[in-house]
PDB file of C-alpha atoms and ligand atoms in Angstrom:
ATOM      1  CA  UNK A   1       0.000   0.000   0.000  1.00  0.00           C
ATOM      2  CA  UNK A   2       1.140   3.264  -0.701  1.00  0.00           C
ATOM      3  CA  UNK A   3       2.452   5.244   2.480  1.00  0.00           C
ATOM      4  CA  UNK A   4       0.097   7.631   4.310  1.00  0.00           C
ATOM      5  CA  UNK A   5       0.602  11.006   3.538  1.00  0.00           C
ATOM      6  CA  UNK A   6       0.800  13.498   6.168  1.00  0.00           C
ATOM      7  CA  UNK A   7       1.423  17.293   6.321  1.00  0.00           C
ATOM      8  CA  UNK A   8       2.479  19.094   9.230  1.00  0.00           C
ATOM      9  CA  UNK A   9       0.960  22.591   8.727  1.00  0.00           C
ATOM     10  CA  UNK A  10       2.111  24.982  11.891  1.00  0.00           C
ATOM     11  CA  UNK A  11       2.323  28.416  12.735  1.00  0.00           C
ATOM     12  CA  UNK A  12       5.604  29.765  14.626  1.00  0.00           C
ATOM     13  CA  UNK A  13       6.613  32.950  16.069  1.00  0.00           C
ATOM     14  CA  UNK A  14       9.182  32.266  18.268  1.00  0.00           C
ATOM     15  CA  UNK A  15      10.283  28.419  17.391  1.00  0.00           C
ATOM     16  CA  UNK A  16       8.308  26.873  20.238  1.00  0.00           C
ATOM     17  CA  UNK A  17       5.910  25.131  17.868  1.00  0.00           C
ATOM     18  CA  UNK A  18       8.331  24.880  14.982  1.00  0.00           C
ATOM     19  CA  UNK A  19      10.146  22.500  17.859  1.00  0.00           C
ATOM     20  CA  UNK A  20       6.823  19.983  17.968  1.00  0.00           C
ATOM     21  CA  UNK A  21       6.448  20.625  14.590  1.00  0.00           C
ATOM     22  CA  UNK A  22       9.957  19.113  14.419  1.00  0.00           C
ATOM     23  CA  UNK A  23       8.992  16.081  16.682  1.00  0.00           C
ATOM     24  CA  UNK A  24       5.636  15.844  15.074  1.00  0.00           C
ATOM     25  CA  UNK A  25       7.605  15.127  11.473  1.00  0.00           C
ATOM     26  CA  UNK A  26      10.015  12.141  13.280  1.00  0.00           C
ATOM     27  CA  UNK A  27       6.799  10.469  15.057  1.00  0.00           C
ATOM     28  CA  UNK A  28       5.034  10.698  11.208  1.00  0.00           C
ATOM     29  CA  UNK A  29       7.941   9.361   9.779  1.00  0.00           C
ATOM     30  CA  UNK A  30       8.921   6.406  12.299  1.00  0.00           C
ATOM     31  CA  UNK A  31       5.408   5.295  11.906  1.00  0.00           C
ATOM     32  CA  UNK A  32       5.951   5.094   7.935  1.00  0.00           C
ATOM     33  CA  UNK A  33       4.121   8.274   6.957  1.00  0.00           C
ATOM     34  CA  UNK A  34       6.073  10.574   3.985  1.00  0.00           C
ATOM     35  CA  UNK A  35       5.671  13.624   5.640  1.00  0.00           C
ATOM     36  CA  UNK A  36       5.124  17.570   4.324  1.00  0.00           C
ATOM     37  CA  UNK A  37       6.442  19.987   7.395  1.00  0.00           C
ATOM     38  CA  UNK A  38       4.857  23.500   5.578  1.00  0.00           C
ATOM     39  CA  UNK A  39       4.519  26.853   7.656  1.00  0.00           C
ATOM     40  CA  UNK A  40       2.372  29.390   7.294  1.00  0.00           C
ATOM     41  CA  UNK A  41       2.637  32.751   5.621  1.00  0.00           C
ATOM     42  CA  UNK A  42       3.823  35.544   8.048  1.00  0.00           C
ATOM     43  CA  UNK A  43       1.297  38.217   7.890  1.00  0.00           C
ATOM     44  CA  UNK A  44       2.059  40.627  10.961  1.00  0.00           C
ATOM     45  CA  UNK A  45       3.857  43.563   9.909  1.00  0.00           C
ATOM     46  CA  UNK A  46       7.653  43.748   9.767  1.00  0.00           C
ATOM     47  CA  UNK A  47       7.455  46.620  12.511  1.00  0.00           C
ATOM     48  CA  UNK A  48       5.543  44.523  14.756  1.00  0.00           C
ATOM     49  CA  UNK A  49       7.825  41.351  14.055  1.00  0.00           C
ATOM     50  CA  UNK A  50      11.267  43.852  14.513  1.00  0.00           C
ATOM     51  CA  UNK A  51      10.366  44.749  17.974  1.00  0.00           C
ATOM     52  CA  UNK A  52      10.857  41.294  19.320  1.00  0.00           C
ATOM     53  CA  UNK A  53      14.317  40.205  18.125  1.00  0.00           C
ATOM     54  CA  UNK A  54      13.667  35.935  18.625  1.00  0.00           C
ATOM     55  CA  UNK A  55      10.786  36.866  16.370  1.00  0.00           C
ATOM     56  CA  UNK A  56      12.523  38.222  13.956  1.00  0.00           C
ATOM     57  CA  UNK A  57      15.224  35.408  14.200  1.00  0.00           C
ATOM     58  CA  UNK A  58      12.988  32.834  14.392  1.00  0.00           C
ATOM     59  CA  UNK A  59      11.391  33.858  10.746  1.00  0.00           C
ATOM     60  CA  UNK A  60      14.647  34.479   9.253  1.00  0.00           C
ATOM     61  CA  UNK A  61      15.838  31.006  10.967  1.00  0.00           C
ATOM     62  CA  UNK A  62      12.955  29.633   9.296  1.00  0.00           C
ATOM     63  CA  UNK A  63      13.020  31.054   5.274  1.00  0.00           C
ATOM     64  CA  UNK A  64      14.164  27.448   3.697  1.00  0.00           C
ATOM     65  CA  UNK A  65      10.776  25.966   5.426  1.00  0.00           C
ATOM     66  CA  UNK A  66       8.239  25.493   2.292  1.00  0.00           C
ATOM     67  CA  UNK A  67       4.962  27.864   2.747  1.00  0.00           C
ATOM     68  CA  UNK A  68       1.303  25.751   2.843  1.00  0.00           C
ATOM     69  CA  UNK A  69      -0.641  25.608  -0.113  1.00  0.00           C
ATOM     70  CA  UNK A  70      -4.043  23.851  -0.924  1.00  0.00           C
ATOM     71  CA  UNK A  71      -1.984  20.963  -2.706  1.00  0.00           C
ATOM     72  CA  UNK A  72      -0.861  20.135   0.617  1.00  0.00           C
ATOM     73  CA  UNK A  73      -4.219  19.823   1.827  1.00  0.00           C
ATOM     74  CA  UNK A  74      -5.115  18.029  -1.283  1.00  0.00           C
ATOM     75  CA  UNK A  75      -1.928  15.444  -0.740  1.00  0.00           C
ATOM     76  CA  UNK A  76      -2.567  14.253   2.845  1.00  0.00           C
ATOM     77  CA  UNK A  77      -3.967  11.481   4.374  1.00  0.00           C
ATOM     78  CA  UNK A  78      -3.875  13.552   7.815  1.00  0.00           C
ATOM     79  CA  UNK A  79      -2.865  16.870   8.795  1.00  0.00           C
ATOM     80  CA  UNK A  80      -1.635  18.376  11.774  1.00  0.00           C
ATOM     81  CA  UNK A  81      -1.855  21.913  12.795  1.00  0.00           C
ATOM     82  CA  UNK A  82       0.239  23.609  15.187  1.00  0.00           C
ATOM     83  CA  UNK A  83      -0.256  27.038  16.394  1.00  0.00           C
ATOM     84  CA  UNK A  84       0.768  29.177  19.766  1.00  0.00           C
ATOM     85  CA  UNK A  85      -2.169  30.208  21.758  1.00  0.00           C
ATOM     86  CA  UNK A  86      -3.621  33.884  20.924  1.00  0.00           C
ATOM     87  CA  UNK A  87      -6.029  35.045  23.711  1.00  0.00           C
ATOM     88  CA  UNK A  88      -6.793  31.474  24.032  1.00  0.00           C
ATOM     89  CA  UNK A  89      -7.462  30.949  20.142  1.00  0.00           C
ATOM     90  CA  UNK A  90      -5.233  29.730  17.442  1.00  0.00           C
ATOM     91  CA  UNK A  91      -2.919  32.179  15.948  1.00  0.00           C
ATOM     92  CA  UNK A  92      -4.282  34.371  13.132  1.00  0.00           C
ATOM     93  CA  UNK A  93      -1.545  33.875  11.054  1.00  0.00           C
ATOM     94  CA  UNK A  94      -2.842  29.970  10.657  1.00  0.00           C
ATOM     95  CA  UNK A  95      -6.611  31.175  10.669  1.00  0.00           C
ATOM     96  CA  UNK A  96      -5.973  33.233   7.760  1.00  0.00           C
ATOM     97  CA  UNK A  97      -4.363  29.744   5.480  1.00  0.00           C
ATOM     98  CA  UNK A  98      -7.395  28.080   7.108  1.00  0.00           C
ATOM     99  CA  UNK A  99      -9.514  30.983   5.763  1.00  0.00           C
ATOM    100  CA  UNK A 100      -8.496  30.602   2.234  1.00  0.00           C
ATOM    101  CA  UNK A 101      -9.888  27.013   1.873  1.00  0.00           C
ATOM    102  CA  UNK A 102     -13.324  27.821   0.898  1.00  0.00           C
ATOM    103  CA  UNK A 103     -12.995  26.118  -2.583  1.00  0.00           C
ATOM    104  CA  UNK A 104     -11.787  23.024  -1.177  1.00  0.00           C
ATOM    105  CA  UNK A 105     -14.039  22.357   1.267  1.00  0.00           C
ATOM    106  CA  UNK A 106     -16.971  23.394  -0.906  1.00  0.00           C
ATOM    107  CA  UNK A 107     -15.864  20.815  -3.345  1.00  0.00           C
ATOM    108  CA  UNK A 108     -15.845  18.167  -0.430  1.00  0.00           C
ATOM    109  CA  UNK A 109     -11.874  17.378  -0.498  1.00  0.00           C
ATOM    110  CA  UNK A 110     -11.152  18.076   2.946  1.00  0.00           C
ATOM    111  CA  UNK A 111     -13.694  15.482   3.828  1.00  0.00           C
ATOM    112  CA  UNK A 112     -12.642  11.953   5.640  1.00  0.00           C
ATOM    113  CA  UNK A 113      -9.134  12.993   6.207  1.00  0.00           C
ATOM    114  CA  UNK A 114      -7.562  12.769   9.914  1.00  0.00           C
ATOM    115  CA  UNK A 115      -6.936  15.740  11.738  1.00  0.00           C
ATOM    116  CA  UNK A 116      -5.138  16.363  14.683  1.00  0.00           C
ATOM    117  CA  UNK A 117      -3.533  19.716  16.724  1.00  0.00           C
ATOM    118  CA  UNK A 118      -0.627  20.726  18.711  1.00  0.00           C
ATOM    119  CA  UNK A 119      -0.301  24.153  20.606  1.00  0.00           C
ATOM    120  CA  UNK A 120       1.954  26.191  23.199  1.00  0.00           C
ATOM    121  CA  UNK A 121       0.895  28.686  25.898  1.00  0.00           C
ATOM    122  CA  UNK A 122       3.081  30.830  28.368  1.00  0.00           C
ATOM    123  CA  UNK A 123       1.333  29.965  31.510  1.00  0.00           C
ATOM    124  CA  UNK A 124      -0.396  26.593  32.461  1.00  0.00           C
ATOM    125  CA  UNK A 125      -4.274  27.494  32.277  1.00  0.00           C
ATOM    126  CA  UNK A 126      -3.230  30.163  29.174  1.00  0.00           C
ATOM    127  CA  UNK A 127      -5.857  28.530  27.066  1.00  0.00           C
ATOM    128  CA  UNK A 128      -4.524  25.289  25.354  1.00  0.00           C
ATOM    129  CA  UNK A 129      -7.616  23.801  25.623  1.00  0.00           C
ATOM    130  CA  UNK A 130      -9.904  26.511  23.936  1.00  0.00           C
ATOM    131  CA  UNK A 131      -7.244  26.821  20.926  1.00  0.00           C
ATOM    132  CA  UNK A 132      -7.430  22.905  20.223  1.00  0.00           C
ATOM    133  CA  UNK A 133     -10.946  23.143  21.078  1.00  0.00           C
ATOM    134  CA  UNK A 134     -11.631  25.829  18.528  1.00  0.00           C
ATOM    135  CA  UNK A 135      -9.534  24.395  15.526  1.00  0.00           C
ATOM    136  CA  UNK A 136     -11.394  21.307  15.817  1.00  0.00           C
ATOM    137  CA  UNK A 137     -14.562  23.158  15.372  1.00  0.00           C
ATOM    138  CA  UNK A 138     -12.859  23.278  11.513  1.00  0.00           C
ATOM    139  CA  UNK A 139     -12.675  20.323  11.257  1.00  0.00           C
ATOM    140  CA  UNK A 140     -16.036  19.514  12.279  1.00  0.00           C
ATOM    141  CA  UNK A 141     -16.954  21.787   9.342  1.00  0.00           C
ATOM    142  CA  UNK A 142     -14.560  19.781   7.130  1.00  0.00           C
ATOM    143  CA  UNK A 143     -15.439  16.642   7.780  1.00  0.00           C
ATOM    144  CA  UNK A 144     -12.380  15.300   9.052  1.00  0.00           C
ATOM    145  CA  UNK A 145     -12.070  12.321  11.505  1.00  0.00           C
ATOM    146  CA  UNK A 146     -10.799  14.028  14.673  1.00  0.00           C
ATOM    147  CA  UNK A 147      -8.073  12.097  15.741  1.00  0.00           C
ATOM    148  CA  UNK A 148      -6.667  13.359  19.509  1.00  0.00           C
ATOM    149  CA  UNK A 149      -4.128  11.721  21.535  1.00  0.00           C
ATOM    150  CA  UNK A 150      -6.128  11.097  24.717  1.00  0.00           C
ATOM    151  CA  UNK A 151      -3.920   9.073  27.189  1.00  0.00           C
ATOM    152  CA  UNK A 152      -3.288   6.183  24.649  1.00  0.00           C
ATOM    153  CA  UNK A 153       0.609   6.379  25.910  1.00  0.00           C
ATOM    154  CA  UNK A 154       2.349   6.439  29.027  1.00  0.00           C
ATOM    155  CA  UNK A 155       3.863  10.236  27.855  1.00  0.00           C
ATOM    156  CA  UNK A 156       0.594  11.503  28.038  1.00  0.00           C
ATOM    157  CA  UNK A 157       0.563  10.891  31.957  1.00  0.00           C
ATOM    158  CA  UNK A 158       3.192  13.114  32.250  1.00  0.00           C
ATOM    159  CA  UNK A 159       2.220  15.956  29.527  1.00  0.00           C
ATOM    160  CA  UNK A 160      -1.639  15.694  30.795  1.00  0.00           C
ATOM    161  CA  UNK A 161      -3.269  17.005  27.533  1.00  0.00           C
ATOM    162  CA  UNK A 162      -5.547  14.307  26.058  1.00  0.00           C
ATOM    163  CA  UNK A 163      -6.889  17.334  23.416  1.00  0.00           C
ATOM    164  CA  UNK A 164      -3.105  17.653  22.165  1.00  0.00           C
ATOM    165  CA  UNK A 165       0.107  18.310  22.473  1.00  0.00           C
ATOM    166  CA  UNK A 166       0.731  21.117  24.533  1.00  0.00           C
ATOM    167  CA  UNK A 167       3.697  22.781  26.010  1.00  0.00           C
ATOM    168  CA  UNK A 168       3.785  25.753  28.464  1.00  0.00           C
ATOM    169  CA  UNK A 169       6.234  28.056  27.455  1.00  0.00           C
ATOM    170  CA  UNK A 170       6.984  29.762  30.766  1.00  0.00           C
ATOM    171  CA  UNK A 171       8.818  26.483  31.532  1.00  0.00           C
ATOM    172  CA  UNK A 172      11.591  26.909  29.319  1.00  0.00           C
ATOM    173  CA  UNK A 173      11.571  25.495  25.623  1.00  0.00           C
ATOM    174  CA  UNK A 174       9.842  21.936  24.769  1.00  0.00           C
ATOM    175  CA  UNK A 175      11.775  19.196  26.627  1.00  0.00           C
ATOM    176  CA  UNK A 176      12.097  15.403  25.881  1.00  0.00           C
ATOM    177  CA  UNK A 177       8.055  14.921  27.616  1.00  0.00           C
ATOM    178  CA  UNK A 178       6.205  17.250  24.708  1.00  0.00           C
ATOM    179  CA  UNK A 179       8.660  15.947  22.063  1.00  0.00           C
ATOM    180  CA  UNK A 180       7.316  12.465  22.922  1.00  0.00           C
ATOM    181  CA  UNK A 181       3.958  13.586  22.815  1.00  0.00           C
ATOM    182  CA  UNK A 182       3.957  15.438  19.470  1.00  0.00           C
ATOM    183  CA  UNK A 183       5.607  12.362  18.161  1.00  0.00           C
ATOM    184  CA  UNK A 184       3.520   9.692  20.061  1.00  0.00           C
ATOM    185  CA  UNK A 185       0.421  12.192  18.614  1.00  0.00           C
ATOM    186  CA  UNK A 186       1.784  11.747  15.451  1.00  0.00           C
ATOM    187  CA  UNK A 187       2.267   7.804  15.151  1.00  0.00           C
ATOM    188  CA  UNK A 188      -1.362   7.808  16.224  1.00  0.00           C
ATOM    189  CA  UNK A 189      -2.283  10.298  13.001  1.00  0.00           C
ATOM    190  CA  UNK A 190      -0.211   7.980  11.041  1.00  0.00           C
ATOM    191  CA  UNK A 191      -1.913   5.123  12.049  1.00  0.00           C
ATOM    192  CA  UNK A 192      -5.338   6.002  11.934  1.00  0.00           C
ATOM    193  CA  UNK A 193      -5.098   7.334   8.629  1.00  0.00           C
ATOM    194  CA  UNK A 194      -3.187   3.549   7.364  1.00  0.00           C
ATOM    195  CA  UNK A 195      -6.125   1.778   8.977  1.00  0.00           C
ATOM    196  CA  UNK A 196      -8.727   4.010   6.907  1.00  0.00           C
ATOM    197  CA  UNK A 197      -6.228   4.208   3.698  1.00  0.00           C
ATOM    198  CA  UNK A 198      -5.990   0.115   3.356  1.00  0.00           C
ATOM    199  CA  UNK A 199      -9.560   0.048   3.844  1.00  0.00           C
ATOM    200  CA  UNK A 200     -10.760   2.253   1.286  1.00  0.00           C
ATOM    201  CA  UNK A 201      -7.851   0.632  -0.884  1.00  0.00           C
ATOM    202  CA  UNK A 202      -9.561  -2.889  -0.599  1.00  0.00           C
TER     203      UNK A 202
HETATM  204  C1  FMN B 301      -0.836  38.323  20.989  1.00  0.00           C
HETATM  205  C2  FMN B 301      -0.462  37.192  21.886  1.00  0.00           C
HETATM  206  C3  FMN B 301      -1.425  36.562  22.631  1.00  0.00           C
HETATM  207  C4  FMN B 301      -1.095  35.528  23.495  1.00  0.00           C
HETATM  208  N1  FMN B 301      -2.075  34.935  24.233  1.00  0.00           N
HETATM  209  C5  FMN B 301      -1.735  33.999  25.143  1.00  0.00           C
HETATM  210  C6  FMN B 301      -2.735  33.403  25.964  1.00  0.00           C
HETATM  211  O1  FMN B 301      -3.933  33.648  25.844  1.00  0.00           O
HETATM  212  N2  FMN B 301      -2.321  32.530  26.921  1.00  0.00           N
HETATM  213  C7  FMN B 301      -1.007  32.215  27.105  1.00  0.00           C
HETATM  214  O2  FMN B 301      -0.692  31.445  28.016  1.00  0.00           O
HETATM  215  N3  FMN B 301      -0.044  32.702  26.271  1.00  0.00           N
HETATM  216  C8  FMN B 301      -0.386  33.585  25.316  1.00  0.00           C
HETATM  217  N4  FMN B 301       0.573  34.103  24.496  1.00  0.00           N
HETATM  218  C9  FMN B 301       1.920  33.508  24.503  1.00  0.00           C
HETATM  219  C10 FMN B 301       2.106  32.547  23.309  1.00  0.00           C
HETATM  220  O3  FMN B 301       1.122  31.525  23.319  1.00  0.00           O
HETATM  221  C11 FMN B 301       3.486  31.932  23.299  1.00  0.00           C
HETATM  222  O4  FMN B 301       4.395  32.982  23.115  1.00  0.00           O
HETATM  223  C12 FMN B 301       3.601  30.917  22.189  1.00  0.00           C
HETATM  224  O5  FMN B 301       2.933  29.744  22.548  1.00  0.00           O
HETATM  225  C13 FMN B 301       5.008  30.598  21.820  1.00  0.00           C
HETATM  226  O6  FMN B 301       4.968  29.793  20.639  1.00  0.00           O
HETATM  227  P1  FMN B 301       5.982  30.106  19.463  1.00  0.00           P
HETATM  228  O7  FMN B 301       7.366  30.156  20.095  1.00  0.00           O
HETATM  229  O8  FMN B 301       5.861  28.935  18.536  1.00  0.00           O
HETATM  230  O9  FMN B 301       5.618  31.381  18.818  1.00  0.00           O
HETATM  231  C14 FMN B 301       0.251  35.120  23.609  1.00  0.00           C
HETATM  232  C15 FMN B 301       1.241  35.750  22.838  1.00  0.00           C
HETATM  233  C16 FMN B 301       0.887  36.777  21.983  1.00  0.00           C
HETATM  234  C17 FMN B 301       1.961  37.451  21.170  1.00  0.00           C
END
């Protein structure tokens, strides 16, 4: 059977979620997926990036990474979505890709695919929940086949977000506990989406 395609479509202002991003693309891959890691378009104003230099680094760190398009969408079997809390919702910068699919999801092609998020907050009750809670609300719209981690691993004991990956910011940058969970969250994508692929293939 052909391998399950997943893209990895994440918003980043400061490298936090480019880091699970990261850890999202080894889980995909150890579990057999071929694996699109795409950002999204910066759309804040280069005075409002330049006034936070790790910002600024962060984008420039981050040119070579390809931009999403709707042919990623198209491609995958599953997509994640990764984006830093804003006021406890998803970052506008990914809203605004998510915003442009209209077409698709008028035409019914990002029906029956698996989706699954990942986010970062500063602070502990900083709205994780309500930004993962909200994307999903998408993919209601879409279609898709929700597909969250839960506590289906050990890790997830220990990271304590059965919505998604999560990682608190305040504490430093992502250590080895919310790189396991993006990637255990990530095998599980990959997984779900084989189990549907082979049976729509037979
Ligand atoms: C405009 C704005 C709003 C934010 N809102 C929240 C929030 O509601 N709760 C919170 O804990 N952190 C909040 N933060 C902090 C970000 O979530 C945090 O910087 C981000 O997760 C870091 O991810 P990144 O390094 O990938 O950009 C906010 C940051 C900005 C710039």
């Amino acid at each position: 059977m052909e391998p399950v395609h997943v893209a990895i479509i994440y918003y980043s202002a400061t490298g936090t979620i480019h880091t699970l991003a990261q850890a999202a693309v080894e889980g995909a891959e150890k579990a057999g997926a071929v694996v699109r890691l795409r950002k999204v378009a910066e759309t804040a104003p280069p005075e409002a990036v330049g006034v936070r230099p790790e910002w600024e680094r962060h984008l420039q760190d981050t040119a070579g990474v390809a931009e999403a398009g709707h042919d990623d969408l198209e491609w995958a079997d599953a997509v994640l979505f990764g984006t830093p809390t804003r006021f406890g919702n998803p970052a506008s910068q990914l809203r605004a890709f998510i915003d442009t699919t209209g077409p698709l999801w008028f035409q019914g092609r990002l029906a029956d695919k698996v989706y699954s998020a990942f986010t970062a907050s500063n602070t502990a009750h900083g709205g994780q929940e309500s930004t993962l809670l909200a994307l999903a609300n998408t993919f209601y719209h879409w279609g898709g086949i929700i597909v969250p981690p839960g506590y289906t691993d050990p890790v997830q004991f220990r990271s304590g977000n059965p919505y998604g990956t999560s990682h608190v910011v305040g504490d430093g940058p992502p250590g080895e506990v919310a790189l396991q969970a993006a990637r255990h969250q990530a095998r599980r994508v990959v997984d779900t989406a084989a189990a549907l692929k082979a049976r729509r293939a037979a």
